[in-house]
Amino acid sequence: MAASSTLDKSTTLRGLTEAEAAQRRQQGQGNNVVLSTSRSYADIIRSNVLNAINIILFSIGAVMIGIGRVGDAVTSVGLIGLNILIGIYQEIRAKQQLEKIALLTRPKVILVREGQERTVDPTEIVLGDLIRINTGDQMVVDGVVVGTGNAELDESLLTGESDLIQKAVGDEILSGSFCVSGSGYYEVTRVGSDSFANKLTATARQFQIALTPLQHEINFILRLLMALALFMGTLMLAATILSQTPFMRQVQFAAVIAGLIPNGLFLMVIIAYAMGAVRIVQQGALVQQANAVESLSRVTVLCTDKTGTLTANRILYDAVHPFEKTQAELEALLADVAYSQTTTNKTSEAIMNGLQGRRHALLDEVPFSSRLKWSAVALDDEDRRGVYVIGALEMLQPYLRHLPAEADTTLAALSAEGKRVLTFAYAPDPVQLHDAEGAVMLPDLSLLGLVTFTDELRPHLKETLSSFIDNGITVKVISGDNPQTVAALAKQAGFPGDLSYVSGTDLADMSATAFAQAAVDSTVFGRITPQQKEALVDALRSQGHYVAMMGDGVNDVLSLKKADMGIAMESGSSATRNVADMILLGDSFEALPAAFTEG
């Protein structure tokens, strides 16, 4: 049963009545879109049966039946049929596993009806429904912001733009975006196949089958033998017409020519693929397309995103670096500030996970936003009084009365270590942080210190990277973050030697030749757009590399489809899983070396 609660009395928003919702559903205004997890059963059967090679082989079988060689025809066509059945079975198993994953990762929504909030499945939404937004929620339908609240959304999975978007009353909400901070409500304006995300991923969901080098070689040999058989058949036909060869002798000639087609070769290949796929599943990876097993053995370059692949998409509190107060005093103050915020984000969550604090009386608050790049609280009780601000130094510098001489050098040194660095500042008097029109304002501040955070690396990452290097696979990191920070993180993860890095801004100014050379020479790529990510994969492939791309977001779809081998995380977006050749179950990055070895 769906959980329910009474709507906050501070808002007059009540949503639809159950009767109104039922009426709209009857009118076809429900969110009834079928979420495709991969190819349909019909597509799987069609791709395995109706390909050029099978059609030719079945035609040869029909001819053999026509000339009375039924036994040979049954043997020949039977092998092809067994090949088809094994391929269909393997791919249907992968489809069913993907459907289970999609069901487990399906987002829930907080729906408001008749003044009551309840958590429901997205299929219960109808046009005009009222949905509550909280930090961390994914938007499943389109809508318009209504009522009070202050929410900031990440639309990068849809647009490729890294900037967070502040949403005010009347602003449009796009399905597929995430609430990074704040909370609020929005009214549903588009559902089902009309929603932005469903329109965008309609083409992204299309699974493309690419032949491996071995399959290309086999197909070439088969075409060559078929051409030879056709040539010999033509000669035989001419000879029989001229020499009046008996019919049974013609049949024998036809049987010899048909025997040139190596039917058993295809069966051996597909059985090898199927056995490899089964063993790879045991290692923690799901093969969606049978020939991906061979692709694993061909990979020379593995490109990976940072967030969600090398890292666990979480930041950890590291330390405070005080300019005023002792470290213990500053940590206690920092913890109290984080616990007193009413809207959380990854930064405040990391602080609360790392430190123990207490909630204090809140006079006013400014949630974190990408536009401001800071958050602030005004506390007013006996234990904590004043305005406390956490954010980027470059954004807070205009408000700082004094900047210690060592601040810049300390910040640069910490950033070079791959750490995220924020400023912690305060003003002694608790004041309002918004003027009469609602505009944000800050008093003059004093710098208390710097706060550092680290990205949580995935388990066994160093051992995994070492295995890639031992197997001659070059690993490249392609990220939207600062290239210097990513390079430092890659160093922590176990990348050997001095890492060369390049930014997306630099790549944008390069010629095609320089771009291709940078793709080969550099190990870390930062501030990269989805289009540049796709171009980097294409540049590596054009220079003879067999490229695997690993990602988890919709913004990785283009590069996954461009790569020779696409690898997705189980927790990634459904669109990413749908186009990938292989899915890492449980996001187990450490399963890759064993999978490559199996390939």
Coordinates of C-alpha atoms in Angstrom, one line a residue:
M1 CA 0.0 0.0 0.0
A2 CA 1.3 3.5 -0.8
A3 CA 2.5 5.5 2.1
S4 CA 0.5 8.7 2.7
S5 CA 0.8 11.9 4.8
T6 CA -1.0 15.1 5.3
L7 CA 0.1 18.0 3.2
D8 CA 2.0 20.8 4.9
K9 CA -0.5 23.4 6.2
S10 CA 1.7 26.2 5.0
T11 CA 0.5 25.6 1.5
T12 CA -3.0 25.7 0.0
L13 CA -2.1 23.2 -2.8
R14 CA -4.5 20.2 -2.6
G15 CA -4.1 18.6 -6.0
L16 CA -6.8 16.6 -7.9
T17 CA -9.6 14.7 -6.3
E18 CA -9.6 10.9 -6.8
A19 CA -12.8 11.3 -8.9
E20 CA -11.1 13.9 -11.2
A21 CA -8.0 11.6 -11.5
A22 CA -10.2 8.6 -12.4
Q23 CA -12.1 10.7 -15.0
R24 CA -8.9 11.9 -16.7
R25 CA -7.5 8.3 -16.8
Q26 CA -10.7 7.2 -18.6
Q27 CA -10.1 10.1 -21.1
G28 CA -6.7 8.6 -21.9
Q29 CA -4.7 11.2 -19.9
G30 CA -2.8 8.8 -17.7
N31 CA 0.9 8.2 -17.7
N32 CA 0.6 4.9 -19.5
V33 CA 3.8 4.8 -21.5
V34 CA 5.4 1.4 -21.8
L35 CA 9.0 1.7 -20.6
S36 CA 11.0 -0.3 -23.1
T37 CA 14.0 -2.0 -21.4
S38 CA 15.6 -3.3 -24.6
R39 CA 14.5 -4.9 -27.9
S40 CA 11.2 -6.6 -28.1
Y41 CA 10.9 -10.3 -28.5
A42 CA 9.9 -9.8 -32.1
D43 CA 13.0 -7.8 -32.8
I44 CA 15.2 -10.5 -31.2
I45 CA 13.7 -13.2 -33.3
R46 CA 13.7 -11.1 -36.5
S47 CA 17.4 -10.2 -36.1
N48 CA 18.5 -13.8 -35.5
V49 CA 16.3 -15.3 -38.3
L50 CA 16.0 -12.8 -41.1
N51 CA 19.5 -11.9 -41.9
A52 CA 21.2 -12.1 -45.3
I53 CA 23.3 -15.2 -44.5
N54 CA 20.4 -17.2 -43.1
I55 CA 18.2 -16.4 -46.0
I56 CA 20.8 -17.6 -48.5
L57 CA 21.5 -20.8 -46.5
F58 CA 17.8 -21.6 -46.2
S59 CA 17.4 -21.1 -49.9
I60 CA 20.2 -23.5 -50.5
G61 CA 18.4 -26.0 -48.2
A62 CA 15.3 -25.6 -50.2
V63 CA 17.2 -26.3 -53.5
M64 CA 18.7 -29.4 -52.0
I65 CA 15.2 -30.6 -51.0
G66 CA 14.1 -29.8 -54.6
I67 CA 16.8 -32.1 -56.0
G68 CA 16.0 -34.9 -53.7
R69 CA 18.9 -34.5 -51.1
V70 CA 16.5 -34.3 -48.2
G71 CA 19.0 -35.7 -45.7
D72 CA 21.7 -33.2 -46.6
A73 CA 19.1 -30.4 -46.4
V74 CA 17.9 -31.4 -43.0
T75 CA 21.5 -31.6 -41.7
S76 CA 22.5 -28.3 -43.2
V77 CA 19.4 -26.3 -42.3
G78 CA 19.2 -28.0 -38.9
L79 CA 22.6 -26.6 -37.9
I80 CA 21.5 -23.1 -38.9
G81 CA 18.2 -23.6 -36.9
L82 CA 20.2 -24.7 -33.8
N83 CA 22.4 -21.6 -34.3
I84 CA 19.3 -19.4 -34.4
L85 CA 17.7 -21.0 -31.3
I86 CA 20.9 -20.6 -29.2
G87 CA 21.2 -16.9 -30.2
I88 CA 17.5 -16.2 -29.5
Y89 CA 17.7 -17.9 -26.1
Q90 CA 20.8 -16.0 -25.0
E91 CA 19.4 -12.6 -26.0
I92 CA 15.9 -13.3 -24.4
R93 CA 17.7 -14.2 -21.1
A94 CA 19.5 -10.9 -21.2
K95 CA 16.2 -9.0 -22.0
Q96 CA 14.4 -10.6 -19.1
Q97 CA 17.3 -9.7 -16.7
L98 CA 17.2 -6.1 -18.0
E99 CA 13.5 -6.0 -17.3
K100 CA 14.1 -7.0 -13.7
I101 CA 16.7 -4.3 -13.3
A102 CA 14.4 -1.7 -14.8
L103 CA 11.7 -2.7 -12.3
L104 CA 14.1 -2.4 -9.3
T105 CA 15.4 1.0 -10.4
R106 CA 12.1 2.4 -11.3
P107 CA 11.7 5.8 -9.5
K108 CA 8.7 6.6 -7.3
V109 CA 6.9 9.9 -6.9
I110 CA 5.2 11.8 -4.1
L111 CA 1.7 12.5 -5.4
V112 CA -0.7 15.1 -3.9
R113 CA -4.4 14.4 -4.1
E114 CA -7.1 15.9 -1.9
G115 CA -4.5 17.5 0.3
Q116 CA -2.8 14.1 1.0
E117 CA 0.7 13.1 0.0
R118 CA 1.4 9.5 -0.9
T119 CA 4.3 7.6 -2.6
V120 CA 3.1 5.9 -5.8
D121 CA 4.3 4.3 -9.0
P122 CA 4.7 6.7 -12.0
T123 CA 1.9 4.8 -13.9
E124 CA -0.7 6.3 -11.4
I125 CA 0.0 9.9 -12.5
V126 CA -2.6 11.7 -14.7
L127 CA -2.5 15.0 -16.5
G128 CA -3.0 17.9 -14.0
D129 CA -1.7 15.9 -11.0
L130 CA 0.3 17.7 -8.3
I131 CA 3.7 16.2 -7.5
R132 CA 6.1 17.1 -4.7
I133 CA 9.8 17.6 -5.4
N134 CA 12.4 16.7 -2.9
T135 CA 16.2 16.6 -3.1
G136 CA 17.4 13.6 -5.0
D137 CA 14.0 13.0 -6.8
Q138 CA 13.9 12.2 -10.5
M139 CA 11.2 13.9 -12.5
V140 CA 9.2 11.3 -14.4
V141 CA 6.7 13.5 -16.2
D142 CA 6.8 17.2 -17.5
G143 CA 5.1 20.0 -15.6
V144 CA 5.1 23.6 -14.3
V145 CA 6.3 24.8 -10.9
V146 CA 3.4 25.9 -8.6
G147 CA 3.1 27.2 -5.1
T148 CA 6.0 28.0 -2.8
G149 CA 9.4 26.3 -2.6
N150 CA 12.9 26.6 -3.9
A151 CA 14.2 23.8 -6.0
E152 CA 17.3 23.5 -8.2
L153 CA 17.3 20.9 -11.0
D154 CA 20.1 19.1 -12.9
E155 CA 19.1 18.7 -16.5
S156 CA 22.5 17.5 -17.7
L157 CA 21.3 14.0 -18.6
L158 CA 18.9 15.6 -21.0
T159 CA 20.7 18.6 -22.4
G160 CA 24.4 17.9 -21.7
E161 CA 24.6 21.3 -20.0
S162 CA 26.4 21.0 -16.6
D163 CA 24.9 24.1 -15.0
L164 CA 22.1 23.5 -12.5
I165 CA 18.8 25.3 -13.1
Q166 CA 16.9 27.2 -10.5
K167 CA 13.2 26.7 -10.8
A168 CA 10.6 29.3 -9.8
V169 CA 6.8 29.5 -10.0
G170 CA 5.8 29.1 -13.7
D171 CA 9.1 27.5 -14.8
E172 CA 8.9 24.3 -16.8
I173 CA 10.0 20.9 -15.3
L174 CA 11.4 18.4 -17.7
S175 CA 11.1 14.6 -17.2
G176 CA 14.5 13.0 -16.7
S177 CA 15.9 15.8 -14.7
F178 CA 16.9 15.5 -11.0
C179 CA 16.3 17.7 -8.0
V180 CA 19.8 18.6 -6.6
S181 CA 18.7 20.9 -3.8
G182 CA 15.5 22.4 -2.3
S183 CA 11.9 21.3 -2.6
G184 CA 8.6 22.3 -4.1
Y185 CA 5.6 21.3 -6.2
Y186 CA 4.8 21.0 -9.8
E187 CA 1.6 20.4 -11.9
V188 CA 1.8 17.8 -14.6
T189 CA 1.4 19.1 -18.1
R190 CA 2.7 16.2 -20.3
V191 CA 2.5 12.4 -19.6
G192 CA 3.3 9.2 -21.3
S193 CA 4.9 9.3 -24.7
D194 CA 4.4 13.1 -24.9
S195 CA 6.9 13.8 -22.1
F196 CA 10.3 15.3 -22.9
A197 CA 12.4 12.3 -21.7
N198 CA 10.3 9.8 -23.6
K199 CA 10.6 11.8 -26.8
L200 CA 14.3 12.2 -26.3
T201 CA 15.1 8.6 -25.6
A202 CA 12.8 7.2 -28.3
T203 CA 15.8 6.9 -30.6
A204 CA 18.3 6.3 -27.8
R205 CA 16.5 3.1 -26.9
Q206 CA 17.1 1.6 -30.3
F207 CA 19.6 -1.2 -29.9
Q208 CA 22.1 -1.4 -32.7
I209 CA 23.8 -4.7 -33.5
A210 CA 27.4 -4.2 -34.7
L211 CA 29.3 -7.1 -36.2
T212 CA 32.6 -8.1 -34.5
P213 CA 35.9 -8.5 -36.5
L214 CA 35.5 -12.3 -36.4
Q215 CA 32.0 -12.1 -37.7
H216 CA 33.1 -9.8 -40.5
E217 CA 35.9 -12.3 -41.4
I218 CA 33.5 -15.2 -41.4
N219 CA 31.0 -13.3 -43.5
F220 CA 33.7 -12.5 -45.9
I221 CA 34.8 -16.1 -46.2
L222 CA 31.1 -17.2 -46.6
R223 CA 30.5 -14.6 -49.4
L224 CA 33.7 -15.8 -51.1
L225 CA 32.6 -19.4 -51.0
M226 CA 29.1 -18.5 -52.2
A227 CA 30.6 -16.6 -55.1
L228 CA 32.7 -19.7 -55.9
A229 CA 29.7 -22.0 -55.6
L230 CA 27.7 -19.7 -57.9
F231 CA 30.5 -19.6 -60.4
M232 CA 30.9 -23.4 -60.3
G233 CA 27.1 -23.9 -60.5
T234 CA 27.0 -21.7 -63.6
L235 CA 29.8 -23.8 -65.2
M236 CA 28.1 -27.0 -64.2
L237 CA 24.8 -25.8 -65.7
A238 CA 26.5 -24.9 -69.0
A239 CA 28.4 -28.2 -69.1
T240 CA 25.2 -30.3 -68.5
I241 CA 23.4 -28.4 -71.2
L242 CA 26.2 -29.0 -73.7
S243 CA 27.0 -32.6 -72.8
Q244 CA 23.5 -33.7 -71.8
T245 CA 24.7 -35.1 -68.5
P246 CA 22.2 -37.5 -66.7
F247 CA 20.0 -35.9 -64.0
M248 CA 21.5 -37.9 -61.1
R249 CA 24.9 -36.8 -62.1
Q250 CA 23.7 -33.1 -61.9
V251 CA 22.3 -33.8 -58.5
Q252 CA 25.7 -35.1 -57.3
F253 CA 27.4 -32.0 -58.7
A254 CA 24.9 -29.8 -56.9
A255 CA 25.5 -31.6 -53.6
V256 CA 29.2 -31.1 -53.9
I257 CA 28.8 -27.4 -54.5
A258 CA 26.4 -27.0 -51.6
G259 CA 28.9 -28.7 -49.4
L260 CA 31.3 -25.8 -49.9
I261 CA 29.1 -23.7 -47.5
P262 CA 30.5 -24.3 -43.9
N263 CA 27.3 -24.5 -42.0
G264 CA 28.9 -25.9 -38.9
L265 CA 31.2 -22.9 -38.6
F266 CA 28.3 -20.7 -37.5
L267 CA 27.1 -23.1 -34.9
M268 CA 30.6 -23.4 -33.3
V269 CA 30.9 -19.6 -33.1
I270 CA 27.4 -19.1 -31.6
I271 CA 28.0 -21.9 -29.0
A272 CA 31.3 -20.3 -28.0
Y273 CA 29.5 -16.9 -27.6
A274 CA 26.8 -18.5 -25.5
M275 CA 29.2 -20.3 -23.2
G276 CA 31.2 -17.2 -22.8
A277 CA 28.1 -15.1 -21.9
V278 CA 27.1 -17.6 -19.2
R279 CA 30.6 -17.5 -17.6
I280 CA 30.6 -13.7 -17.8
V281 CA 27.2 -13.5 -15.9
Q282 CA 28.9 -15.6 -13.2
Q283 CA 31.5 -12.9 -12.9
G284 CA 28.9 -10.2 -12.4
A285 CA 28.2 -8.8 -15.9
L286 CA 25.2 -9.3 -18.2
V287 CA 25.9 -9.7 -21.9
Q288 CA 22.9 -8.3 -23.9
Q289 CA 24.3 -9.2 -27.4
A290 CA 26.0 -12.6 -27.8
N291 CA 28.8 -11.3 -30.0
A292 CA 29.9 -8.8 -27.2
V293 CA 31.8 -11.8 -25.8
E294 CA 34.3 -11.6 -28.7
S295 CA 34.3 -7.8 -28.6
L296 CA 35.8 -7.9 -25.1
S297 CA 38.9 -9.7 -26.4
R298 CA 39.5 -7.1 -29.0
V299 CA 39.4 -4.0 -26.8
T300 CA 42.5 -1.9 -26.8
V301 CA 41.2 1.3 -25.3
L302 CA 38.6 1.6 -22.4
C303 CA 37.0 5.1 -22.0
T304 CA 35.2 5.7 -18.8
D305 CA 33.3 8.5 -17.2
K306 CA 34.4 9.6 -13.7
T307 CA 31.3 10.1 -11.7
G308 CA 29.4 6.9 -11.2
T309 CA 32.0 4.7 -12.8
L310 CA 35.4 5.4 -11.2
T311 CA 33.7 7.0 -8.3
A312 CA 30.6 5.9 -6.4
N313 CA 28.8 9.2 -7.1
R314 CA 29.3 10.3 -3.5
I315 CA 31.5 12.7 -1.8
L316 CA 33.1 12.2 1.6
Y317 CA 33.9 14.8 4.2
D318 CA 37.7 15.1 4.5
A319 CA 38.8 17.8 6.9
V320 CA 38.6 21.5 7.9
H321 CA 41.6 23.8 7.5
P322 CA 41.1 26.6 10.0
F323 CA 42.2 30.2 9.8
E324 CA 40.2 31.0 12.9
K325 CA 39.4 28.7 15.9
T326 CA 40.8 25.3 16.5
Q327 CA 40.1 22.3 14.2
A328 CA 37.8 20.7 16.8
E329 CA 35.8 24.0 17.3
L330 CA 35.5 24.6 13.6
E331 CA 34.3 21.0 12.9
A332 CA 31.7 21.3 15.6
L333 CA 30.4 24.6 14.1
L334 CA 30.4 23.2 10.6
A335 CA 28.4 20.2 11.7
D336 CA 25.8 22.4 13.5
V337 CA 25.4 24.5 10.4
A338 CA 24.8 21.4 8.2
Y339 CA 22.3 19.9 10.6
S340 CA 20.4 23.2 10.8
Q341 CA 19.7 23.4 7.1
T342 CA 16.2 22.5 6.0
T343 CA 17.3 21.7 2.4
T344 CA 20.1 19.3 1.9
N345 CA 22.6 18.6 -0.9
K346 CA 25.6 16.3 -1.4
T347 CA 27.9 18.7 0.5
S348 CA 25.7 18.9 3.6
E349 CA 25.0 15.2 3.5
A350 CA 28.7 14.5 3.4
I351 CA 29.3 16.7 6.4
M352 CA 26.4 15.1 8.4
N353 CA 27.8 11.6 7.5
G354 CA 31.2 12.6 8.7
L355 CA 30.5 14.7 11.7
Q356 CA 27.9 14.8 14.6
G357 CA 26.0 18.1 15.1
R358 CA 22.8 19.6 16.5
R359 CA 20.0 21.6 14.9
H360 CA 19.7 25.2 16.0
A361 CA 17.0 27.9 15.6
L362 CA 16.9 29.0 12.0
L363 CA 16.2 32.7 11.2
D364 CA 16.7 32.5 7.4
E365 CA 18.3 30.3 4.8
V366 CA 19.6 30.3 1.2
P367 CA 19.9 26.8 -0.3
F368 CA 22.9 26.0 -2.4
S369 CA 22.5 26.8 -6.1
S370 CA 24.9 26.6 -9.1
R371 CA 24.3 30.2 -9.8
L372 CA 25.4 31.4 -6.4
K373 CA 27.8 28.4 -5.7
W374 CA 27.2 28.8 -1.9
S375 CA 24.6 28.1 0.8
A376 CA 23.9 30.2 3.9
V377 CA 22.0 29.9 7.2
A378 CA 21.2 32.6 9.7
L379 CA 21.1 31.0 13.2
D380 CA 19.6 32.7 16.2
D381 CA 19.7 30.9 19.6
E382 CA 21.9 31.0 22.7
D383 CA 24.5 28.5 21.4
R384 CA 24.8 29.6 17.8
R385 CA 24.3 33.1 16.6
G386 CA 25.3 34.6 13.2
V387 CA 25.3 34.0 9.5
Y388 CA 27.3 31.0 8.3
V389 CA 28.1 30.5 4.6
I390 CA 29.7 27.5 2.8
G391 CA 30.7 27.9 -0.9
A392 CA 33.2 28.5 -3.6
L393 CA 35.9 31.1 -2.7
E394 CA 35.7 32.9 -6.0
M395 CA 32.0 33.6 -5.3
L396 CA 32.3 34.6 -1.7
Q397 CA 35.5 36.7 -2.1
P398 CA 33.5 40.0 -2.7
Y399 CA 31.9 39.6 0.7
L400 CA 35.1 38.7 2.7
R401 CA 36.5 41.6 4.7
H402 CA 39.9 40.0 4.8
L403 CA 41.5 37.1 3.0
P404 CA 44.5 35.5 4.7
A405 CA 47.7 35.5 2.6
E406 CA 48.0 31.7 2.8
A407 CA 44.4 31.1 1.6
D408 CA 45.1 31.0 -2.1
T409 CA 48.2 28.8 -1.8
T410 CA 46.4 26.4 0.6
L411 CA 43.4 26.2 -1.8
A412 CA 45.7 25.5 -4.8
A413 CA 47.6 22.8 -3.0
L414 CA 44.5 21.0 -1.8
S415 CA 42.9 21.2 -5.3
A416 CA 46.1 19.7 -6.8
E417 CA 45.5 16.7 -4.5
G418 CA 42.2 16.1 -6.2
K419 CA 40.1 17.4 -3.3
R420 CA 37.0 19.5 -3.6
V421 CA 37.6 22.7 -1.6
L422 CA 34.9 25.0 -0.2
T423 CA 35.1 28.2 1.9
F424 CA 33.5 28.4 5.4
A425 CA 32.8 32.0 6.5
Y426 CA 30.6 33.9 8.9
A427 CA 29.2 37.2 10.2
P428 CA 28.5 37.5 13.9
D429 CA 25.0 39.0 13.8
P430 CA 22.0 37.0 12.6
V431 CA 20.3 38.9 9.8
Q432 CA 17.7 38.3 7.1
L433 CA 19.3 36.8 4.0
H434 CA 16.5 38.1 1.6
D435 CA 15.3 41.7 1.0
A436 CA 11.7 42.8 0.7
E437 CA 11.6 41.6 -3.0
G438 CA 13.0 38.2 -2.1
A439 CA 16.5 38.9 -3.6
V440 CA 19.4 37.2 -1.8
M441 CA 21.8 39.3 0.2
L442 CA 24.8 38.6 2.4
P443 CA 26.5 40.7 5.1
D444 CA 30.3 41.2 5.2
L445 CA 32.0 38.0 6.2
S446 CA 35.0 36.7 8.0
L447 CA 36.8 33.6 6.7
L448 CA 36.8 30.8 9.2
G449 CA 38.7 28.2 7.1
L450 CA 38.5 25.8 4.2
V451 CA 36.6 22.6 4.0
T452 CA 37.8 19.7 1.9
F453 CA 35.9 16.7 0.4
T454 CA 37.0 13.7 -1.5
D455 CA 35.2 11.5 -4.1
E456 CA 34.5 8.0 -2.9
L457 CA 36.3 5.6 -5.2
R458 CA 34.7 2.4 -6.2
P459 CA 35.9 -0.7 -4.3
H460 CA 38.9 -2.7 -5.8
L461 CA 39.5 0.1 -8.3
K462 CA 43.3 0.0 -8.1
E463 CA 43.4 -3.8 -8.6
T464 CA 41.0 -3.5 -11.6
L465 CA 43.1 -0.8 -13.3
S466 CA 46.2 -2.8 -12.7
S467 CA 44.5 -5.8 -14.5
F468 CA 43.7 -3.6 -17.5
I469 CA 47.3 -2.4 -17.8
D470 CA 48.6 -6.0 -17.5
N471 CA 46.3 -7.0 -20.4
G472 CA 47.5 -4.1 -22.6
I473 CA 44.3 -2.1 -22.4
T474 CA 44.7 1.7 -22.2
V475 CA 42.2 3.4 -19.9
K476 CA 41.1 7.0 -20.5
V477 CA 38.9 9.1 -18.2
I478 CA 36.4 11.4 -19.9
S479 CA 34.6 13.8 -17.4
G480 CA 32.7 17.0 -17.2
D481 CA 34.7 18.0 -14.1
N482 CA 37.9 20.1 -14.0
P483 CA 40.7 18.2 -15.8
Q484 CA 43.3 18.9 -13.1
T485 CA 41.0 17.6 -10.4
V486 CA 40.1 14.5 -12.4
A487 CA 43.8 13.9 -13.1
A488 CA 44.6 14.0 -9.4
L489 CA 41.7 11.6 -8.7
A490 CA 42.9 9.3 -11.4
K491 CA 46.3 9.3 -9.8
Q492 CA 44.7 8.3 -6.5
A493 CA 42.8 5.5 -8.3
G494 CA 46.1 3.9 -9.5
F495 CA 46.8 5.4 -12.9
P496 CA 50.6 5.0 -13.5
G497 CA 53.0 7.7 -14.5
D498 CA 52.5 11.4 -15.2
L499 CA 49.0 11.9 -16.5
S500 CA 48.5 14.2 -19.4
Y501 CA 45.2 16.0 -19.4
V502 CA 43.2 18.3 -21.7
S503 CA 40.1 20.3 -21.3
G504 CA 37.0 20.5 -23.5
T505 CA 37.7 24.2 -24.1
D506 CA 41.1 23.4 -25.6
L507 CA 39.7 20.6 -27.7
A508 CA 37.1 22.9 -29.2
D509 CA 39.8 25.2 -30.5
M510 CA 41.8 22.3 -32.1
S511 CA 41.9 21.3 -35.8
A512 CA 40.6 17.8 -36.7
T513 CA 44.2 16.5 -36.8
A514 CA 45.2 18.0 -33.5
F515 CA 42.0 16.7 -31.9
A516 CA 42.7 13.1 -33.1
Q517 CA 46.3 13.3 -31.8
A518 CA 45.1 14.6 -28.4
A519 CA 42.6 11.7 -28.2
V520 CA 45.5 9.3 -28.4
D521 CA 48.1 11.2 -26.4
S522 CA 46.0 12.3 -23.4
T523 CA 44.7 10.2 -20.5
V524 CA 42.3 12.5 -18.8
F525 CA 39.7 14.7 -20.5
G526 CA 37.9 17.3 -18.4
R527 CA 35.0 19.7 -19.0
I528 CA 33.8 17.5 -21.9
T529 CA 30.4 17.8 -23.5
P530 CA 28.5 14.7 -24.7
Q531 CA 29.2 15.6 -28.3
Q532 CA 32.9 15.8 -27.6
K533 CA 32.8 12.5 -25.8
E534 CA 31.3 10.9 -28.9
A535 CA 33.9 12.6 -31.1
L536 CA 36.8 11.3 -28.9
V537 CA 35.5 7.8 -29.3
D538 CA 35.2 8.2 -33.0
A539 CA 38.7 9.7 -33.2
L540 CA 40.2 6.7 -31.4
R541 CA 38.3 4.2 -33.6
S542 CA 39.5 6.0 -36.8
Q543 CA 43.1 5.4 -35.7
G544 CA 42.7 1.7 -35.5
H545 CA 41.7 1.3 -31.8
Y546 CA 39.0 -1.1 -30.7
V547 CA 37.2 1.1 -28.2
A548 CA 35.0 0.2 -25.2
M549 CA 33.0 3.0 -23.6
M550 CA 31.6 2.8 -20.1
G551 CA 28.9 5.2 -18.8
D552 CA 25.8 5.5 -16.7
G553 CA 23.8 8.6 -17.8
V554 CA 21.7 9.5 -20.8
N555 CA 24.5 11.9 -21.8
D556 CA 26.7 8.8 -22.4
V557 CA 24.3 7.3 -24.9
L558 CA 25.9 8.9 -28.0
S559 CA 29.4 7.7 -27.1
L560 CA 28.2 4.2 -26.1
K561 CA 26.5 3.8 -29.5
K562 CA 29.6 5.1 -31.2
A563 CA 32.0 2.8 -29.4
D564 CA 32.8 -0.8 -30.6
M565 CA 31.7 -2.0 -27.2
G566 CA 29.2 -0.2 -24.9
I567 CA 29.3 -1.0 -21.2
A568 CA 26.6 0.4 -18.8
M569 CA 26.2 0.4 -15.0
E570 CA 23.2 -1.4 -13.6
S571 CA 22.2 1.8 -11.6
G572 CA 22.6 3.9 -14.8
S573 CA 19.7 5.4 -16.8
S574 CA 17.4 3.0 -18.6
A575 CA 18.4 4.6 -22.0
T576 CA 22.1 3.8 -21.3
R577 CA 21.4 0.2 -20.3
N578 CA 19.2 -0.3 -23.4
V579 CA 22.0 0.6 -25.9
A580 CA 24.9 -1.1 -24.0
D581 CA 26.3 -4.4 -25.1
M582 CA 27.1 -5.4 -21.5
I583 CA 25.7 -4.3 -18.1
L584 CA 27.7 -4.4 -14.9
L585 CA 25.4 -6.0 -12.4
G586 CA 25.6 -4.3 -9.0
D587 CA 27.8 -1.7 -10.7
S588 CA 30.7 -4.1 -10.1
F589 CA 33.6 -2.4 -11.9
E590 CA 35.9 -5.2 -10.7
A591 CA 33.9 -7.7 -12.8
L592 CA 35.4 -6.2 -16.0
P593 CA 38.9 -7.8 -15.9
A594 CA 37.5 -11.3 -15.6
A595 CA 35.0 -10.5 -18.4
F596 CA 37.8 -9.3 -20.7
T597 CA 39.8 -12.4 -19.9
E598 CA 36.7 -14.6 -20.7
G599 CA 36.3 -12.7 -24.0

